[in-house]
Structure formats: structure tokens, C-alpha cells
Short mmCIF file of C-alpha atoms in Angstrom, two decimals:
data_model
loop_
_atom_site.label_atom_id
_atom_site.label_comp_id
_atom_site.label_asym_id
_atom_site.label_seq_id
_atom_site.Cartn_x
_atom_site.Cartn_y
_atom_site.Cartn_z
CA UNK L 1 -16.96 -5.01 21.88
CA UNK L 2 -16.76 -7.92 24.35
CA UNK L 3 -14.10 -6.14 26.48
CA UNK L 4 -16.89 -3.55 26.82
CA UNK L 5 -19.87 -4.76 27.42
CA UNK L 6 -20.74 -6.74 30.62
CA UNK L 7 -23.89 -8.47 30.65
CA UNK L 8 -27.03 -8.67 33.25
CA UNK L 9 -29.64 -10.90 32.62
CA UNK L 10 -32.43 -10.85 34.61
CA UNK L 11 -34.77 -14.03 35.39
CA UNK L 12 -32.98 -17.15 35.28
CA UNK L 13 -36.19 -19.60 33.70
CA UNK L 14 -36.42 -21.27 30.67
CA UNK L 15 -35.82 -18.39 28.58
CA UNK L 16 -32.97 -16.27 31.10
CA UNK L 17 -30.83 -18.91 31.49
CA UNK L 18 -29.87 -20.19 28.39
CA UNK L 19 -29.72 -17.05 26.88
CA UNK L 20 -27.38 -15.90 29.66
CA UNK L 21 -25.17 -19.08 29.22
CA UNK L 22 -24.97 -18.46 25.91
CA UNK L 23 -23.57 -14.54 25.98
CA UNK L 24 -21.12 -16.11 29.10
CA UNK L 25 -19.23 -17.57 26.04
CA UNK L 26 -18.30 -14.32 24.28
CA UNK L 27 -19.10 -11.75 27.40
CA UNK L 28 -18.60 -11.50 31.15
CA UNK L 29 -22.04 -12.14 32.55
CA UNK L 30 -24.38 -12.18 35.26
CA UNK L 31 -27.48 -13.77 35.87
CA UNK L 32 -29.73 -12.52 38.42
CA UNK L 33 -32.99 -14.04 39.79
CA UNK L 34 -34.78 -13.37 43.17
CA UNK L 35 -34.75 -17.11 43.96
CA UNK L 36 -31.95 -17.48 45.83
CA UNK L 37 -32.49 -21.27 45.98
CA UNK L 38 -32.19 -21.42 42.11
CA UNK L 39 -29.30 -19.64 41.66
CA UNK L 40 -27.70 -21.86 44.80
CA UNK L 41 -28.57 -24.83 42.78
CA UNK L 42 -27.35 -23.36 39.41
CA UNK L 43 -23.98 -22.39 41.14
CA UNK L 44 -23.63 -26.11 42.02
CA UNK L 45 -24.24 -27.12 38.58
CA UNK L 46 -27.71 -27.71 37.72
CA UNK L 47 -30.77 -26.68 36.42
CA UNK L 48 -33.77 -28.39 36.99
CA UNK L 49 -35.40 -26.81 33.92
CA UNK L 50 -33.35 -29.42 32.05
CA UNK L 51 -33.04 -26.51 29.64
CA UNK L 52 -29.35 -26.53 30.21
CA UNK L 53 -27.24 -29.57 30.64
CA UNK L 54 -25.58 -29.95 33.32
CA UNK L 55 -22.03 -30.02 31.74
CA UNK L 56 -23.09 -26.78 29.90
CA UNK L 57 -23.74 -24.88 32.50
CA UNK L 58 -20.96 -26.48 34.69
CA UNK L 59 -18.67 -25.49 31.98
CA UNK L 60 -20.22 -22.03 31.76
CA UNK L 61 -19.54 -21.41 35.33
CA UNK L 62 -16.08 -22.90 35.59
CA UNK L 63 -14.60 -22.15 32.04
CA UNK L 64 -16.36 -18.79 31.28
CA UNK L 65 -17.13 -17.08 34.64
CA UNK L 66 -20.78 -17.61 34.65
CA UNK L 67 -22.15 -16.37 37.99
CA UNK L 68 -25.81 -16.08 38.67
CA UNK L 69 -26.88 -14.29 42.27
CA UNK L 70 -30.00 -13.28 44.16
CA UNK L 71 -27.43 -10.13 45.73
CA UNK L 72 -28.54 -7.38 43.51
CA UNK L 73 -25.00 -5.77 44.41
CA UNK L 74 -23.38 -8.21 42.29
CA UNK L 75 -25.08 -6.51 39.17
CA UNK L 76 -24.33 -3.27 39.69
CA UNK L 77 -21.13 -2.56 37.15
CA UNK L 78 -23.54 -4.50 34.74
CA UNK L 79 -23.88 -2.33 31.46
CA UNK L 80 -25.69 -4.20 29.32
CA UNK L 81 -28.97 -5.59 30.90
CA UNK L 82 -31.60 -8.08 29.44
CA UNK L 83 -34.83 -8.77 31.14
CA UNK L 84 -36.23 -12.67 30.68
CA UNK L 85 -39.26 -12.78 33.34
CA UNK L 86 -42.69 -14.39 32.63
CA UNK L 87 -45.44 -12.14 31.24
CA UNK L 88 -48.46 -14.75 32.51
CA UNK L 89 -52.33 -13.61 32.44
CA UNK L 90 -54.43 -12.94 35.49
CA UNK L 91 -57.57 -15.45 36.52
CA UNK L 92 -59.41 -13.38 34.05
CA UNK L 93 -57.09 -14.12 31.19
CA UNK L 94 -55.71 -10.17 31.93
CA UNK L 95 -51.90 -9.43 31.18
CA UNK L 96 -50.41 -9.27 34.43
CA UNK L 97 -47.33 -7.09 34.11
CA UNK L 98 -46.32 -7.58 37.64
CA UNK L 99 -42.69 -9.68 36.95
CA UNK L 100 -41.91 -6.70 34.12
CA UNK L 101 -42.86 -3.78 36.68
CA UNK L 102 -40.68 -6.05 39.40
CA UNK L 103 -37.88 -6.72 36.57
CA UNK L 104 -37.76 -3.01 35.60
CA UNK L 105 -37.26 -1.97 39.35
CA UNK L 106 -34.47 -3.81 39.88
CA UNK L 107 -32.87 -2.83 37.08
CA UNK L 108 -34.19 0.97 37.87
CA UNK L 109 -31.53 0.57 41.23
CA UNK L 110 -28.69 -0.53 39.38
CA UNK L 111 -28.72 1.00 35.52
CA UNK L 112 -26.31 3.86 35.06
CA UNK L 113 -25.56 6.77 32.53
CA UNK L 114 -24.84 5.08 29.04
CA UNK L 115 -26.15 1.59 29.67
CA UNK L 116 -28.67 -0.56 28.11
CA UNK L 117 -32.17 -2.11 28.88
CA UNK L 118 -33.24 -4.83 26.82
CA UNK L 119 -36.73 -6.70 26.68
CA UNK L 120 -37.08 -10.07 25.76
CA UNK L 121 -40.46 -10.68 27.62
CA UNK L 122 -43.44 -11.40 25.68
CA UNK L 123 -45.80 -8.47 25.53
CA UNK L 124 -48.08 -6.24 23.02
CA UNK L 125 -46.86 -3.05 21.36
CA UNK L 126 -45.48 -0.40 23.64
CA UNK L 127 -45.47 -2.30 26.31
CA UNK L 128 -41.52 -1.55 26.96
CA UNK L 129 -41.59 2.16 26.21
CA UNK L 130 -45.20 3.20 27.53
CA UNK L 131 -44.82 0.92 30.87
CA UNK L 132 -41.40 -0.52 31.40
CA UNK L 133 -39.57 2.20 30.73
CA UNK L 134 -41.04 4.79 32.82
CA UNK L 135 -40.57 2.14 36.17
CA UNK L 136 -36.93 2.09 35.08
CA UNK L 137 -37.10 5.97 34.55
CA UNK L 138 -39.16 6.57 38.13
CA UNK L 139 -36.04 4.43 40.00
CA UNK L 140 -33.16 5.49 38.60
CA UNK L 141 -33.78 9.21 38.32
CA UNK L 142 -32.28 8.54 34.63
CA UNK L 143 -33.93 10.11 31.28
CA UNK L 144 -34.63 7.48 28.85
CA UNK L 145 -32.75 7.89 25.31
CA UNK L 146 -30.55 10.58 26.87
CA UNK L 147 -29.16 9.03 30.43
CA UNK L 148 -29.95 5.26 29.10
CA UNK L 149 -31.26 3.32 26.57
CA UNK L 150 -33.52 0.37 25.60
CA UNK L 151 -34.09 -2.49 23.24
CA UNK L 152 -36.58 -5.18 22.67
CA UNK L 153 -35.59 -8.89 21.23
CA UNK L 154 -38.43 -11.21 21.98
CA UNK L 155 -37.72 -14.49 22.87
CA UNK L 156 -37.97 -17.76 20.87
CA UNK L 157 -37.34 -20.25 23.42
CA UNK L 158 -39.01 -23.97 22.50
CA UNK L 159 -39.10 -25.40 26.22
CA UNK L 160 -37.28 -29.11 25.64
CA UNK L 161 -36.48 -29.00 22.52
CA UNK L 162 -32.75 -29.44 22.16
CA UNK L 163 -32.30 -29.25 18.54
CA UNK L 164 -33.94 -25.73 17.93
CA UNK L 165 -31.69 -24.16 20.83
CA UNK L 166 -31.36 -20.63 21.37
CA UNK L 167 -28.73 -19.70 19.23
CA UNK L 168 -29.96 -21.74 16.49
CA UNK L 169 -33.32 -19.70 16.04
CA UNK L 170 -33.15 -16.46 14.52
CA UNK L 171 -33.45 -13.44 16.72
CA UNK L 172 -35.49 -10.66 16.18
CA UNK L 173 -33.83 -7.36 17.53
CA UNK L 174 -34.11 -3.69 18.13
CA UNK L 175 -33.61 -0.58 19.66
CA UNK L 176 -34.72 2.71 21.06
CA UNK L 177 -32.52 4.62 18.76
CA UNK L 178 -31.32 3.58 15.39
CA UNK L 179 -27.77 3.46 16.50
CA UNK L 180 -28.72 1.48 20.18
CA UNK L 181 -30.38 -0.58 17.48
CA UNK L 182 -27.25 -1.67 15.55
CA UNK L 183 -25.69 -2.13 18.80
CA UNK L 184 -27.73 -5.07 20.45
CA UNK L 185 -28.10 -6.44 17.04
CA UNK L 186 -24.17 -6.57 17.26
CA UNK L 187 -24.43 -8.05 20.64
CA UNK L 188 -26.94 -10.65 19.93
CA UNK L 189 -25.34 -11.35 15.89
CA UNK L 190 -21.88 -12.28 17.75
CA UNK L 191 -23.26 -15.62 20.02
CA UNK L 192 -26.59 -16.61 17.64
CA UNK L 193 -25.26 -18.34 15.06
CA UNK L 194 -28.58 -18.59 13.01
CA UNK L 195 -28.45 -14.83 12.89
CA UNK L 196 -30.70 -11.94 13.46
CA UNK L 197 -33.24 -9.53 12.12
CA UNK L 198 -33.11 -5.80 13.33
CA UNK L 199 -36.85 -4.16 13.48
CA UNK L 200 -36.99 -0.71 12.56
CA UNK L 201 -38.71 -0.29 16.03
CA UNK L 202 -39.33 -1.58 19.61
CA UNK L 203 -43.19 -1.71 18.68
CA UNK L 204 -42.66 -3.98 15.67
CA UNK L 205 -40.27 -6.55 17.07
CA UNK L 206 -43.02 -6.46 20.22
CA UNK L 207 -45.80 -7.06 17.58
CA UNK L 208 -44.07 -9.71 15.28
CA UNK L 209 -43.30 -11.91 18.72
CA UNK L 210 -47.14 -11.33 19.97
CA UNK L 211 -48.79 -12.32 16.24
CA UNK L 212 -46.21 -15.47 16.00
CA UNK L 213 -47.94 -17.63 18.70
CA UNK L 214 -51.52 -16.21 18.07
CA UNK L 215 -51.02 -17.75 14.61
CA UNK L 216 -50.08 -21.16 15.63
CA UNK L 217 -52.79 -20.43 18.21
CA UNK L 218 -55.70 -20.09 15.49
CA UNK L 219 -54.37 -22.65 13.38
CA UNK L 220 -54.35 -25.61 15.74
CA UNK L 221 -58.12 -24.09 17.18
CA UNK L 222 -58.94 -24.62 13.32
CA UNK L 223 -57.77 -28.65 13.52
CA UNK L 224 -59.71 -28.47 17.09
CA UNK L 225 -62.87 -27.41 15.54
CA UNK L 226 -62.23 -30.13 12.59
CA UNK L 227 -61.44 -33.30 15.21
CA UNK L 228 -64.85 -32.24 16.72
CA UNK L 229 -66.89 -32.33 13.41
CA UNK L 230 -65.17 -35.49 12.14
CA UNK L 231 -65.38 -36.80 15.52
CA UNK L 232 -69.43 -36.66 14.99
CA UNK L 233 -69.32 -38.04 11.46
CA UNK L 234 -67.25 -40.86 12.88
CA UNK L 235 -64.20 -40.24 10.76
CA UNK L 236 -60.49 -39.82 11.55
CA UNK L 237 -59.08 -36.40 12.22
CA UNK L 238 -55.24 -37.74 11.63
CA UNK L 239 -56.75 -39.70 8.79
CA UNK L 240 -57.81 -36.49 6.79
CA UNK L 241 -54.86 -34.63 7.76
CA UNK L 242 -52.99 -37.05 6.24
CA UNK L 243 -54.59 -36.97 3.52
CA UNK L 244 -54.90 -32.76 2.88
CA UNK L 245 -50.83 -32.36 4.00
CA UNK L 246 -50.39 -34.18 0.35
CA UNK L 247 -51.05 -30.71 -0.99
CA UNK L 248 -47.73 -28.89 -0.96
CA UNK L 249 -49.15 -25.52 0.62
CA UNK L 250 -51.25 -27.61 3.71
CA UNK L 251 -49.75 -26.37 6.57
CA UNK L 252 -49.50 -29.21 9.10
CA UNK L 253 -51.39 -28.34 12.10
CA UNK L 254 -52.97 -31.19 13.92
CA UNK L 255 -55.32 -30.91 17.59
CA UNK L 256 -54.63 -31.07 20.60
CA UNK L 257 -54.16 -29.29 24.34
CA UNK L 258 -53.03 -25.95 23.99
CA UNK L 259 -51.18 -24.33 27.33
CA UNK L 260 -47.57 -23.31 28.31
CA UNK L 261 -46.50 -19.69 28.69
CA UNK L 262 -46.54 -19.27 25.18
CA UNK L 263 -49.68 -19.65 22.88
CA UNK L 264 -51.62 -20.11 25.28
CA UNK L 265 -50.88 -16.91 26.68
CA UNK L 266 -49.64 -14.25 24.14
CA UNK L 267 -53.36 -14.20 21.98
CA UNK L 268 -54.76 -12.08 25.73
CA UNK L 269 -51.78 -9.78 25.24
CA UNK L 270 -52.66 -9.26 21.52
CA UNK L 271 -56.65 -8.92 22.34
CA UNK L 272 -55.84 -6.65 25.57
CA UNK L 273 -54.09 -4.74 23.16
CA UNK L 274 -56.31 -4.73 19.76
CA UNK L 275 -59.37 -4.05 22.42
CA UNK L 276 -57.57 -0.45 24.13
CA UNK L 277 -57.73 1.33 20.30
CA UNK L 278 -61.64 0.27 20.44
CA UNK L 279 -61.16 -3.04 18.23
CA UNK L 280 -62.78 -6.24 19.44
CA UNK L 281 -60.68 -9.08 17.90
CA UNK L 282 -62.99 -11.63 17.18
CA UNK L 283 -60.80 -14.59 15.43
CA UNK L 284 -57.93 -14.09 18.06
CA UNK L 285 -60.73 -15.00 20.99
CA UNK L 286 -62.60 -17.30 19.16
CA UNK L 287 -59.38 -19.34 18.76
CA UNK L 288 -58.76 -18.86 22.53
CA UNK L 289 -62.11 -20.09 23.43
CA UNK L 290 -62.01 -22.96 21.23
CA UNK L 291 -58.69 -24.02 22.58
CA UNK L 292 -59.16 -23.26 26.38
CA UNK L 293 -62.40 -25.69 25.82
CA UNK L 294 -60.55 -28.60 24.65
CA UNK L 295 -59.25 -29.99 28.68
CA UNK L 296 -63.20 -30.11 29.47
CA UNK L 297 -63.92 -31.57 25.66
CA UNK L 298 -61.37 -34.74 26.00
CA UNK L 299 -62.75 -35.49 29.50
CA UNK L 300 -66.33 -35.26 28.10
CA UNK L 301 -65.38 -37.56 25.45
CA UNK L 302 -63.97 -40.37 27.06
CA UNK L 303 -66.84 -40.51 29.89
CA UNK L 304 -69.36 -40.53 26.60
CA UNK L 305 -67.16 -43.75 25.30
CA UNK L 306 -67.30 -45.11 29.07
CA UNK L 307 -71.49 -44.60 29.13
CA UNK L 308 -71.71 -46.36 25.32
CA UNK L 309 -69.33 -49.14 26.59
CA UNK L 310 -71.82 -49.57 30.45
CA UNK L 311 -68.93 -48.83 32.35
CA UNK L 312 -69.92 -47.79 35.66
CA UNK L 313 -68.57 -43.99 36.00
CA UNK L 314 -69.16 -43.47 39.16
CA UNK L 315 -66.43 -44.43 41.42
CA UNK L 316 -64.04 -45.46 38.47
CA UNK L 317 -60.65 -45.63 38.67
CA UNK L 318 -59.03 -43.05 35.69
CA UNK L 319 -55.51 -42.81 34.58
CA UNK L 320 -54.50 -39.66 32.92
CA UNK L 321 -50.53 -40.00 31.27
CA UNK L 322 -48.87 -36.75 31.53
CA UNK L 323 -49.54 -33.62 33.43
CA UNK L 324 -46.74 -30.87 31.44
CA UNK L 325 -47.86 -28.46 28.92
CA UNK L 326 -45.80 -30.49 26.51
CA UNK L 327 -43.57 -33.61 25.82
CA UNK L 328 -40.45 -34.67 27.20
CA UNK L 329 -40.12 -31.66 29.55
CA UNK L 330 -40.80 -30.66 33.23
CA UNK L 331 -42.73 -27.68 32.36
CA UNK L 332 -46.46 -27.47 33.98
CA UNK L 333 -46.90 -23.81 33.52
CA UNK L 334 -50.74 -23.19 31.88
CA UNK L 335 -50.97 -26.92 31.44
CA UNK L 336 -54.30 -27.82 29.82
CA UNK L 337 -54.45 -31.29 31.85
CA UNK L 338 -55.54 -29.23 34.84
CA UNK L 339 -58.46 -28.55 32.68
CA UNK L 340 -58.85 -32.17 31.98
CA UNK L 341 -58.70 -33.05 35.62
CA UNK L 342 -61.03 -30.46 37.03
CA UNK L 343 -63.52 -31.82 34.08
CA UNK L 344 -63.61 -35.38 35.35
CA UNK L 345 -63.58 -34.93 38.92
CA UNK L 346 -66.82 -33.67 38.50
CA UNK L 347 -68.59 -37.09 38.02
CA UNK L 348 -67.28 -38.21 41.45
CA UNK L 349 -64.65 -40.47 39.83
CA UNK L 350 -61.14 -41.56 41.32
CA UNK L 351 -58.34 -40.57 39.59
CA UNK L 352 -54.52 -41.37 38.90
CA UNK L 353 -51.86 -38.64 37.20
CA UNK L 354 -48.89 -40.40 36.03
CA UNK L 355 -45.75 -38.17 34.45
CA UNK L 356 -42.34 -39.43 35.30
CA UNK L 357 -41.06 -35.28 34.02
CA UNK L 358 -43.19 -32.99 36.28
CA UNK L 359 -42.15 -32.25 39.93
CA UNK L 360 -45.32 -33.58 42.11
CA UNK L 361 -44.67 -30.67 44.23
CA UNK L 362 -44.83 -28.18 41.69
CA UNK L 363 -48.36 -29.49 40.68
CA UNK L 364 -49.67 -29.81 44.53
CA UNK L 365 -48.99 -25.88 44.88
CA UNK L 366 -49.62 -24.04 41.42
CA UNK L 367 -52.91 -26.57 41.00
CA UNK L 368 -53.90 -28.70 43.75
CA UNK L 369 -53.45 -31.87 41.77
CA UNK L 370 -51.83 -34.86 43.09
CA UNK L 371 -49.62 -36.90 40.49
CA UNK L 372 -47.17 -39.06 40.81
CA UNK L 373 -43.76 -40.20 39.32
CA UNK L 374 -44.14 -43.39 39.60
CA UNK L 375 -46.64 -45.93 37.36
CA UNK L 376 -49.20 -47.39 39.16
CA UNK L 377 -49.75 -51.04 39.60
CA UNK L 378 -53.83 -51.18 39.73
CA UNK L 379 -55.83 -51.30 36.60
CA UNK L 380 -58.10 -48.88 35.44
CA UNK L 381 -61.39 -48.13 33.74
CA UNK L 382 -60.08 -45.60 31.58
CA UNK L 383 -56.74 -44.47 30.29
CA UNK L 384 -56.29 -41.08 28.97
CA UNK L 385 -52.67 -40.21 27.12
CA UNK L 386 -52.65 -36.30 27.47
CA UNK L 387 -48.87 -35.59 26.73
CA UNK L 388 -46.56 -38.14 24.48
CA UNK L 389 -43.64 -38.44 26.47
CA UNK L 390 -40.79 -40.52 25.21
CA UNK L 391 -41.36 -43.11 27.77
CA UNK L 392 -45.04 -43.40 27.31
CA UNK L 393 -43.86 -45.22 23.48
CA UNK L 394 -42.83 -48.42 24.95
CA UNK L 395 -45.61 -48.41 27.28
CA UNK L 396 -48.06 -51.39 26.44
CA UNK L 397 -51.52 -49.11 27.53
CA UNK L 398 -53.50 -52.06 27.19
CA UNK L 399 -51.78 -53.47 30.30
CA UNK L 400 -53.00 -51.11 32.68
CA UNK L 401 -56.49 -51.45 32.01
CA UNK L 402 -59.33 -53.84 32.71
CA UNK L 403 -61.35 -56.29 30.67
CA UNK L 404 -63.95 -53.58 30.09
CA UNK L 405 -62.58 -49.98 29.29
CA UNK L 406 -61.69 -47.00 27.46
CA UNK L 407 -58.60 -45.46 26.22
CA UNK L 408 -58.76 -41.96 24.93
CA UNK L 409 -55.25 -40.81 22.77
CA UNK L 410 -55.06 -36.97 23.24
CA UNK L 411 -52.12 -36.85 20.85
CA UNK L 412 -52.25 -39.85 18.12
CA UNK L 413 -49.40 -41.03 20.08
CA UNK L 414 -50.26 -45.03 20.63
CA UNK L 415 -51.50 -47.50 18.25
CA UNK L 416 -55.11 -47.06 16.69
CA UNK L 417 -55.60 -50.22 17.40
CA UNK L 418 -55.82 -50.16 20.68
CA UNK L 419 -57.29 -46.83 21.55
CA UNK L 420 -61.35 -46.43 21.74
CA UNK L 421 -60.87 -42.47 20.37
CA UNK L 422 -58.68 -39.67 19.54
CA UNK L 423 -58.77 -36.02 18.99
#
């Protein structure tokens, strides 16, 4: 099979490129992304995802042929493509298909008789047949399931997580046929070692990825809802967690900022979906809108704590730790901070963004937020920990404040000893 099959994978991110590493170890394969200055700097043997070490993918390229290209030339005698291009919402929390429509027509110039389409974007049911497909279709001048053929195998990428890598979570596949079906499950069963489950259908390996993060989306807007109440009755959210996960059926949820390209995303996709067959989904938005609330809620809290404490709020000087979506990775896509940020620059304050993972660049364009790599020297009014990277636990907080201050724990990351509240 591997002397057949030559694979394409389009979108070199977080979810493209290790997948594409990974099938460069049993297949020939290309990966192909529009940025030519990413696949420049993944030719020279790194990726500033950190999602693939640099002796991985060095190893990939110089032990296993690994090329990735902007030249869409180069992909051409490809007959195996998989697309792995973000599926983000508009400013109106709209699925925004444009990366799949721009995904689809480039694979639309370059997919021949017999070859294969796969999906691994995130998206609701029948988005690959009812608006990928027919863009592929349109280009090519091919007949789907006659001239080509398609699959869908959502991705389960966990942005810096190294022990739950991509071939050590199990895959969901399928196919437009039941015979293309059995085939990319063969493709993807041969390099993911955790193995794979084939759908009997495109639609239900699109819905089981879409209802996966809304659940862990309305569980953790449950906990949300909770630190708010026992915030008011003055007792311990992490306290009664502890306390409940004794049970052995308490699932483990606790608050907390909810952003990144997945759960914070793939609810919209559900609702856009649930809402065009004439059902309004009212738990899946009412977990969206407690969660999307929280950036403004931890901001609110801590200049309540400042006011009950007579520090002067206007003109303060504010830390915020962190700026990703999540720990110990450079990832700032949907990050909740922002939300935190725009919150608190409303009372005229001056404030300092401190996270030694994001690019300050990155954060300057996509949000208009200055941060900084570096820890400043000053002291501050208020601290706020927002995201618990691995450096921020030998960081003694109480050091970079004043005699007077607050310092507000986003994640129950420092000691409770120190900190003035906590979600």
C-alpha cells in the first residue's frame, strides 16, 4: 500500500504538520501551505509551533523525504490528499469556511481520476460533501464518487501537549464509499499506533468531532457558573471540587478561560448547524455565552478586590501572566486574555502582559496588544495569572507587587496563600 499511495497534506499548522510528519515515516509525502516563509523555515528544520521538535522534523526531512512547498506543482502526482486548514468563526461568531473553500481549490487544480480527498478540518455535518466537495468538483471538472473520492477523519490535535501526540490518540475515520472507507482507515491504522474507528459515514465522523469539544465546552461553563455562585457565598470553587471528584462518576471539570481553535470555536459550527433544520440550541449557546463572559468576569473581579482593598484604580499599574489560549505553548489563536485586557483597559489603567511562549508580534497584529517576553522589573498594583505556564511555578508573585495589592489566580496555579481570589 505504501508503494502506492503518495501523500498531500494541505496546511502545515498545528494539526497539518504533525500529521504529515507522521505519514512521511511509512509514505512519500508532501506538505503544502501557502506560506512560503513557513515552509522555508520548516525546510531548514524548524517549526515554530513547537509542535514538532526540531530533530523530528529534521529527521523527517533528511531520513524520510519530507518536503513541504508553497509551489503547488510539487503536489501534483499527489494521490492521496488530506486537508488540515483552520475552520475559525467570523466577528459574529459565524463559521467562516473561507480556508476549506481555499483548501478545496487547490486541491480542485491538482486531484486526478482515482485519487482521494480527505477532511480533517473541524466542521458540522455535511460540511465536506454539501460544500467542499462541489469546490473540488467545480475545479477539477472531476465527478465526485466516480472520477474521485473523499473521506473525513477529524482531527484530535492537543496543541503542546507532547504526551497525547498524534498517533497516540485514536482516530476517527471514514469515507465516501464503504470501500474508500476501508481504505483511509488502512492508511491512517498503519502510522497511529493507538488505532482507529471507521464511521459508517462522512456526516457522523463530522458530528462526533463537532459534539466532542461542545461537551467539554458545557461542562467547564457548568464549573464557570459554580466559581461565580461560590464566589458570592465566599467559598472555594477548587475546595468543593475537591471535595465532589471523591465520587467515582464526578467528572473533573474545573473553570477557567475558554479560547483556542477548538472549544471555543466548534459549539458555533454545531449551533450554525442545529439552527439551519429550524432548531435553536439553547444549552450549546448558553455554554458559549457563559464562557465567552468569563475574560470580562476575571477583570471585573480583581478591580472589585482592588476597590475593597482602596487601591487607587485609576492609573494603576496591572500585570497580567500569560497571553496563549493555553499553557506551555505559543498558541494565541481565540485567546480569552484579549478579553481580559480589553475589560480592564476600560478603567483607564496601565497595563503589563508578560508570557515568555507567545510571539509579541503575533499579538500586536491578530489583537493590538502589546506584551512582552521579558519580566518586568516595576511593581504592580495587581497581578493577574491568566495561563499556568511552567515557568510561572517558580515565580515568587508576591515579589512583583507592592505593599498594597491584589493578586487574582485565573487557574489555581499559585499558592492560596498568597492570592486575594480565584475562579
Amino acid at each position: 500500500m505504501n508503494k502506492d499511495i503518495k501523500i498531500c497534506v494541505v496546511g502545515l499548522g498545528y494539526v497539518g504538520l504533525p500529521l504529515a510528519r507522521l505519514f512521511s515515516t511509512k509514505y512519500q509525502t508532501v506538505g503544502f501551505d501557502m506560506n512560503a516563509k513557513r515552509c522555508e523555515a520548516l525546510m531548514a528544520g524548524h517549526d515554530a509551533t513547537l509542535e514538532v521538535a526540531d530533530d523530528i522534523l529534521q529527521d523527517a526531512i533528511n531520513n524520510h523525504g519530507f518536503v513541504c512547498t508553497a509551489d503547488i506543482e510539487k503536489i501534483k502526482d499527489c494521490n492521496f490528499y488530506v486537508v488540515a486548514v483552520p475552520t475559525p468563526v467570523d466577528e459574529h461568531n459565524n463559521p467562516d469556511l473561507t480556508p476549506l473553500y481555499g483548501a478545496s481549490t487547490t486541491v480542485g487544480k491538482v486531484i486526478s481520476k482515482g485519487d482521494i480527498v480527505v477532511y480533517e478540518s473541524t466542521v458540522y455535518p455535511g460540511v465536506t460533501e454539501d460544500e467542499c466537495i462541489p469546490v473540488v468538483e467545480k475545479v477539477s471538472g472531476l465527478k465526485f464518487n466516480v472520477d474521485f473520492f473523499a473521506g473525513y477523519s477529524p482531527e484530535r490535535i492537543n496543541p503542546g501537549d507532547k504526551l497525547h501526540t498524534v498517533e497516540k490518540i485514536k482516530k476517527v475515520t471514514s469515507g465516501s464509499t464503504p470501500e474508500i472507507g476501508k481504505l483511509v482507515n488502512e492508511v491512517y491504522s498503519s502510522v497511529i499506533v493507538a488505532g482507529t474507528h471507521l464511521a459508517p459515514s462522512m456526516k457522523v465522523a463530522e458530528a462526533a468531532k463537532v459534539i466532542e469539544n461542545s461537551q467539554r465546552d458545557i461542562n467547564i461553563a457548568f464549573v464557570n457558573e459554580l466559581s461565580k455562585i461560590f464566589t458570592k457565598m465566599g467559598i472555594d470553587t477548587n475546595d468543593v471540587l475537591e471535595a465532589a471528584a471523591t465520587k467515582w462518576n464526578f467528572l473533573p471539570f474545573k473553570p477557567g478561560l475558554v479560547g483556542g481553535h477548538c472549544i471555543g470555536v466548534d459549539p458555533y459550527y454545531l449551533a450554525q448547524c442545529a439552527m439551519t433544520y429550524g432548531y435553536n440550541p439553547e444549552i450549546i449557546l448558553a455554554g458559549r455565552r457563559m464562557n465567552d463572559g468569563m475574560g470580562a468576569y476575571v477583570a471585573d473581579q480583581t478591580i472589585k478586590l482592588m476597590l475593597k482593598k482602596g487601591i487607587q484604580v485609576l492609573n494603576s499599574h496591572i500585570l497580567i501572566l500569560g497571553f496563549t489560549f493555553k499553557e506551555n505553548c505559543p498558541d494565541c489563536r481565540n485567546t480569552k486574555v484579549a478579553d481580559i485586557v480589553k475589560a480592564l483597559k476600560e478603567y483607564n489603567l496601565n497595563l503589563n502582559i508578560y508570557d515568555p511562549w507567545a510571539n509579541p508580534a503575533i499579538a500586536k497584529r491578530e489583537y493590538d496588544i502589546d506584551i512582552t517576553n521579558e519580566l518586568p522589573k516595576e511593581q504592580f498594583d495587581a497581578v493577574i495569572l491568566a495561563v499556568s505556564h511552567r515557568e510561572f511555578a517558580s515565580l515568587d508573585v508576591t515579589k512583583l507587587v507592592k505593599e498594597h495589592h491584589v493578586i487574582y489566580d485565573v487557574k489555581g496555579f499559585l499558592n492560596r496563600e498568597t492570592v486575594d481570589g480565584r475562579l
